[in-house]
Coordinates of C-alpha atoms in Angstrom, one line a residue:
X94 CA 103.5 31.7 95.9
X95 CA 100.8 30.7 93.2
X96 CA 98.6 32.6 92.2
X97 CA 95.9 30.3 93.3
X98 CA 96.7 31.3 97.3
X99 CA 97.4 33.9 99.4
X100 CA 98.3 35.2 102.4
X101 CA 95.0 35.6 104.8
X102 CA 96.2 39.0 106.1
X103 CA 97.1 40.1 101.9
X104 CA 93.3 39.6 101.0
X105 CA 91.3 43.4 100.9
X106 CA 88.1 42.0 102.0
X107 CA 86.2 44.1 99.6
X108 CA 87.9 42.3 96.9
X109 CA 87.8 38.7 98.5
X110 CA 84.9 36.9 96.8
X111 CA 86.4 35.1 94.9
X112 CA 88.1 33.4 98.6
X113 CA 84.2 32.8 99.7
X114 CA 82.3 34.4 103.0
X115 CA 85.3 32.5 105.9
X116 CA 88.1 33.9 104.1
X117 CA 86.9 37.4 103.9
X118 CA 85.8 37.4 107.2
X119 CA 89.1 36.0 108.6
X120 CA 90.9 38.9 106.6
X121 CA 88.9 41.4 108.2
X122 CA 89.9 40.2 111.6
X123 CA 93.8 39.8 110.7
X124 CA 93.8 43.4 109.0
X125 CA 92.2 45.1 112.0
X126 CA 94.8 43.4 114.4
X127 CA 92.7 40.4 116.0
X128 CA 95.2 37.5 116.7
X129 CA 94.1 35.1 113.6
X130 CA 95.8 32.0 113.5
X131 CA 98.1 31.7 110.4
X132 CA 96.3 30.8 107.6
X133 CA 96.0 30.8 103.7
X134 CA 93.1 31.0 101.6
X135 CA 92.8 28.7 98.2
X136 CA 90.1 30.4 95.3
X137 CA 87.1 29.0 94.4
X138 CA 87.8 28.5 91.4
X139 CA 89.9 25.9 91.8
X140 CA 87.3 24.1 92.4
X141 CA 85.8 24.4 89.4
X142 CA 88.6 23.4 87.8
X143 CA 88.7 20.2 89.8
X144 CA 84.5 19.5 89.2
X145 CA 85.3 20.2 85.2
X146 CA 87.7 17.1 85.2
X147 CA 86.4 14.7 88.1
X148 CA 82.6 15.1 86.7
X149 CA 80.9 14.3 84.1
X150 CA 79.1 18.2 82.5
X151 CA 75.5 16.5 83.4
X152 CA 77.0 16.2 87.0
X153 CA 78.3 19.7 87.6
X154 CA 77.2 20.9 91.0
X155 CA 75.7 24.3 89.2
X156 CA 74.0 22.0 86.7
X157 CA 72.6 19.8 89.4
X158 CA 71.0 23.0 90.8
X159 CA 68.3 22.8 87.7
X160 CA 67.4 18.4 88.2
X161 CA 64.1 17.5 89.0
X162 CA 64.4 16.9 92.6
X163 CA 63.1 13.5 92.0
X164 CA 66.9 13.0 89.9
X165 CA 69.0 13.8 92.8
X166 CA 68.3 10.8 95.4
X167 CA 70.9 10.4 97.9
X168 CA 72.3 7.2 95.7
X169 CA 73.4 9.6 92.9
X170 CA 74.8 12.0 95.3
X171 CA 76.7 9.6 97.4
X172 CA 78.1 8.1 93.7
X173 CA 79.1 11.9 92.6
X174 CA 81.1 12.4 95.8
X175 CA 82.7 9.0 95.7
X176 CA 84.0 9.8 92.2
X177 CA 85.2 13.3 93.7
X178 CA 86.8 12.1 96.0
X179 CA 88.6 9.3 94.1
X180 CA 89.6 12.6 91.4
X181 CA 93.2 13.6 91.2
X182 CA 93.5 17.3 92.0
X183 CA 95.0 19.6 89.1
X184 CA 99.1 20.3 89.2
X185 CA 98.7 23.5 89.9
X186 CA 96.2 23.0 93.0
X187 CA 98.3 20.6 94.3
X188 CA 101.7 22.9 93.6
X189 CA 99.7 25.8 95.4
X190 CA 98.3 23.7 98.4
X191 CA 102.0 22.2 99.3
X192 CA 103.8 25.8 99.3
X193 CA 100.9 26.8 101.8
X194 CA 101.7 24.0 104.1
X195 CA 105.3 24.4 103.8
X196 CA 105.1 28.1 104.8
X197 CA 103.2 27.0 107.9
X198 CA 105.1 24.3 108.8
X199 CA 107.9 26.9 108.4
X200 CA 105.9 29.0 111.2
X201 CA 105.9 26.0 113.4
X202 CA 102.4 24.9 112.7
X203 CA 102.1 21.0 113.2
X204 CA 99.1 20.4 112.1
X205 CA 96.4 22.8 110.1
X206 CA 92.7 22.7 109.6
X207 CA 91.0 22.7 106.0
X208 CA 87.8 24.7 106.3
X209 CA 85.3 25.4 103.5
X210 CA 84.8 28.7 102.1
X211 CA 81.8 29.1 100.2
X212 CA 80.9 32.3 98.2
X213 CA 77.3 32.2 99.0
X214 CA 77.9 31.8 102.7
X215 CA 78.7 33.9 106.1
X216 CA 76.8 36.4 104.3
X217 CA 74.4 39.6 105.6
X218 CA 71.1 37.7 105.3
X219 CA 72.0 34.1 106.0
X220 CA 75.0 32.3 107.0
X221 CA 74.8 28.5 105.8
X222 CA 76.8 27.4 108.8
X223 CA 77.5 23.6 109.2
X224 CA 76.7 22.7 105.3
X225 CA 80.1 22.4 104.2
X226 CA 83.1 19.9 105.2
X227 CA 86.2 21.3 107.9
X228 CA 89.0 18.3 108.5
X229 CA 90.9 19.0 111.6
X230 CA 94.8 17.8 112.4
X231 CA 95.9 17.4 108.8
X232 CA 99.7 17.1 108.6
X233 CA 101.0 15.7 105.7
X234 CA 100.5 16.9 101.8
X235 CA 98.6 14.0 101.2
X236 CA 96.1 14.3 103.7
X237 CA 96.0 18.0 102.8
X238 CA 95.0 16.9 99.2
X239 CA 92.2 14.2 100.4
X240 CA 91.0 17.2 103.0
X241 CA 90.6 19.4 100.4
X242 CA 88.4 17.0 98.2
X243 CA 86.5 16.0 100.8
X244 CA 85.4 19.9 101.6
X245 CA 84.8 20.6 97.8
X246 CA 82.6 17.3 97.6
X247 CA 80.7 18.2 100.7
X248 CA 78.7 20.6 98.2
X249 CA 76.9 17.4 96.7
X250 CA 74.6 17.1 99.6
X251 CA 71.6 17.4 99.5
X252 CA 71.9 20.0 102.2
X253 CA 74.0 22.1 100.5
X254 CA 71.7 21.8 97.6
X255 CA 68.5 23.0 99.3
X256 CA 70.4 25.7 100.4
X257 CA 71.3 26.8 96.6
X258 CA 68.6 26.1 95.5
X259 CA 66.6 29.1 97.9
X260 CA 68.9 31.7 96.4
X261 CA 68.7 33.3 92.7
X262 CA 69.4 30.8 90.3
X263 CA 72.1 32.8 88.9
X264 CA 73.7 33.8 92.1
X265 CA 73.7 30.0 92.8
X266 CA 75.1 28.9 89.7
X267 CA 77.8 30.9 90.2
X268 CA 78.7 29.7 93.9
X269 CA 81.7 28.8 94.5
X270 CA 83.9 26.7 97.6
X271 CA 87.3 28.1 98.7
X272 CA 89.4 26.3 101.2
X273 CA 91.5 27.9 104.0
X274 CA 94.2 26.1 105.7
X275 CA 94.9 27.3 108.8
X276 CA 97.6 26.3 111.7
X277 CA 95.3 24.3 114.0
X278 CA 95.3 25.7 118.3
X279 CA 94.7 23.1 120.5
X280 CA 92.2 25.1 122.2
X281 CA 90.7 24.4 125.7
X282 CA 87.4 26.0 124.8
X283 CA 85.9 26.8 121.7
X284 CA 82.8 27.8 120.5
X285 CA 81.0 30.7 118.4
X286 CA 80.6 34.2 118.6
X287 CA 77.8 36.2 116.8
X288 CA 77.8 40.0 116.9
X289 CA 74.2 40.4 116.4
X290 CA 71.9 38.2 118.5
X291 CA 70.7 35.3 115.4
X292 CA 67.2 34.7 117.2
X293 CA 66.2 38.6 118.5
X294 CA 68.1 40.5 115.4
X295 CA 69.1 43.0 118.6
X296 CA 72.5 44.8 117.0
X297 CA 73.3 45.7 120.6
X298 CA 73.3 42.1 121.8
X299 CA 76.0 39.5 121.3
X300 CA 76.1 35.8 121.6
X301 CA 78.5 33.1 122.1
X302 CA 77.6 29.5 122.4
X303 CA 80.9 27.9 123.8
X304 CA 82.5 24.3 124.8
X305 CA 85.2 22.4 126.1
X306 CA 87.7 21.2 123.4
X307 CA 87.9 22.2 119.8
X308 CA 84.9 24.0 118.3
X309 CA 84.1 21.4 115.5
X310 CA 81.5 20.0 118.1
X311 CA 79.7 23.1 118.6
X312 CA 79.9 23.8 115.1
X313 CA 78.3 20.1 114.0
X314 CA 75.8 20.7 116.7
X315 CA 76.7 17.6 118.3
X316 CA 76.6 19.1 122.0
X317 CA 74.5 21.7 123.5
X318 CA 76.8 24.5 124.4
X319 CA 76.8 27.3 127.2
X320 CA 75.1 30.3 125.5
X321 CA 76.1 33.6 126.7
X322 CA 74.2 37.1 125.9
X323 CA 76.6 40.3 125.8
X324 CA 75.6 43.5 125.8
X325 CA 77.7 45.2 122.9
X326 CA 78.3 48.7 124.0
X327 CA 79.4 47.4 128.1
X328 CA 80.6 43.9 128.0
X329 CA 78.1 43.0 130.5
X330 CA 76.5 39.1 130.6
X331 CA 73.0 39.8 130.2
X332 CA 72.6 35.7 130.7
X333 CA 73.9 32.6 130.8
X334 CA 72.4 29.4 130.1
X335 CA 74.5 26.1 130.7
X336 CA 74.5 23.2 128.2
X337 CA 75.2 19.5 128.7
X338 CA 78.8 19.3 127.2
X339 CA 78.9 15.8 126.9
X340 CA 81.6 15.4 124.6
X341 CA 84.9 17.3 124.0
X342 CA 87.2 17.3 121.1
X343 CA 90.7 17.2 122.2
X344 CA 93.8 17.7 119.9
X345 CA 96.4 15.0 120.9
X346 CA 100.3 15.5 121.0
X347 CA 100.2 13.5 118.2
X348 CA 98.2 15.8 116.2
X349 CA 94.7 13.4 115.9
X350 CA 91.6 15.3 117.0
X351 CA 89.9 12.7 119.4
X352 CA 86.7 12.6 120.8
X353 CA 86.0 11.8 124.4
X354 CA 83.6 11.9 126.8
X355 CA 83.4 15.1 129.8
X356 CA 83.1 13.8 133.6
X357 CA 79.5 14.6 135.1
X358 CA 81.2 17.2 136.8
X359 CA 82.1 18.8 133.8
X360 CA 79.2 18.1 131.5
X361 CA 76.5 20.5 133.3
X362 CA 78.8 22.9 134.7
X363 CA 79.7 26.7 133.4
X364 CA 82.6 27.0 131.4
X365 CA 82.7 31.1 132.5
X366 CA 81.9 32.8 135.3

């Protein structure tokens, strides 16, 4: 296996950083025992690599960090992500990418997701959720390769920019975007869990926001979930607040993610008990 990937379950998630905030969680979970879909995570800096030779130096994303805001209008950005995206990947990205989906496929995965991995995110202080690109149902290398640009490019937002740009400039400049490919579930329900309440800061209190479908709409913030508080130490549902789950995201037999609409029975009524 290349150097450039590894095993979800290999990476010590003291020594992940260079994997960004997903893939260290999501080793933490697989070396403690939590069922973790099979995954592998790509370094970060094989992205650089890949922004070195698809950009111009001028158009670096850590140089862009230091424009006059009045340089970065959303023309230029939408230019520098079309000439990402158009950018070959390196050999040795592409060599490293094809033996993780191989060893998947090998596992009986059918179809993987390619999620984002920043180093500056899922951290203590803030998370940066939803600022970075996930593809769902990707099958073939090609796709893999064209999934994987489009999560690198999804740093030349403006977004993801702002975001940067509110941490130290050094620690910004030296962010980074891993990729995880991981065997996709066709899950049922989906959603979020957070282990400390976001809005209270109460340690004792969890929350999940959940839907029908995959998770990606949740995520997006394109429905308006059921939202769940747990009490840490007992289990016990403090509350539960229903959304209107309008849409779902269903993963077809032919592995396409597809969006559909929920019945009005479904849409107002509670996932859980």
């Amino acid at each position: 296996m290349s150097a450039l990937v590894r095993r979800i379950e290999s990476i010590v998630p003291r020594k992940a950083d260079a994997f960004g905030g997903k893939a260290k969680n999501l080793a933490a979970l697989a070396r403690a025992g939590f069922p973790v879909p099979a995954a592998y995570a790509l370094e970060a800096r094989a992205a650089a690599d890949f922004f070195a030779g698809a950009l111009a130096e001028t158009d670096q994303p850590g140089t862009l960090l230091t424009a006059p805001q009045r340089a970065l209008t959303d023309g230029r950005l939408e230019d520098l992500r079309g000439q990402a995206l158009a950018a070959p990947l390196p050999d040795a990205t592409k060599a490293a990418l094809r033996e993780a989906l191989s060893a998947l496929r090998a596992e009986g995965a059918v179809a993987v997701a390619v999620r984002s991995s920043s180093t500056r995110e899922d951290q203590e202080a803030s998370s940066a959720a939803g600022l970075h690109e996930t593809v769902l149902g990707v099958r073939t290398e090609e796709e893999l390769f064209a999934a994987v640009r489009a999560c690198w490019s999804s740093v030349l937002t403006r977004s993801a920019i702002s975001y940067l740009r509110t941490l130290p400039l050094d620690e910004a400049r030296e962010a980074g975007i891993g990729i995880v490919v991981q065997a996709m579930v066709p899950a049922e329900v989906a959603g979020a869990l957070f282990t400390v309440n976001p809005l209270s800061g109460d340690p004792g209190e969890m929350v999940i926001n959940a839907s029908y479908g995959l998770g990606n709409l949740v995520m997006d913030g394109r429905v308006s979930p059921d939202t769940y508080r747990v009490d840490k130490a007992t289990g016990w549902v403090r509350d539960r607040v229903v959304g209107e789950k309008a849409l779902a995201s269903r993963w077809l037999p032919d592995g396409v993610a597809e969006e559909m609409p929920l019945t009005s029975e479904k849409v107002n009524t509670r996932i859980c008990a």
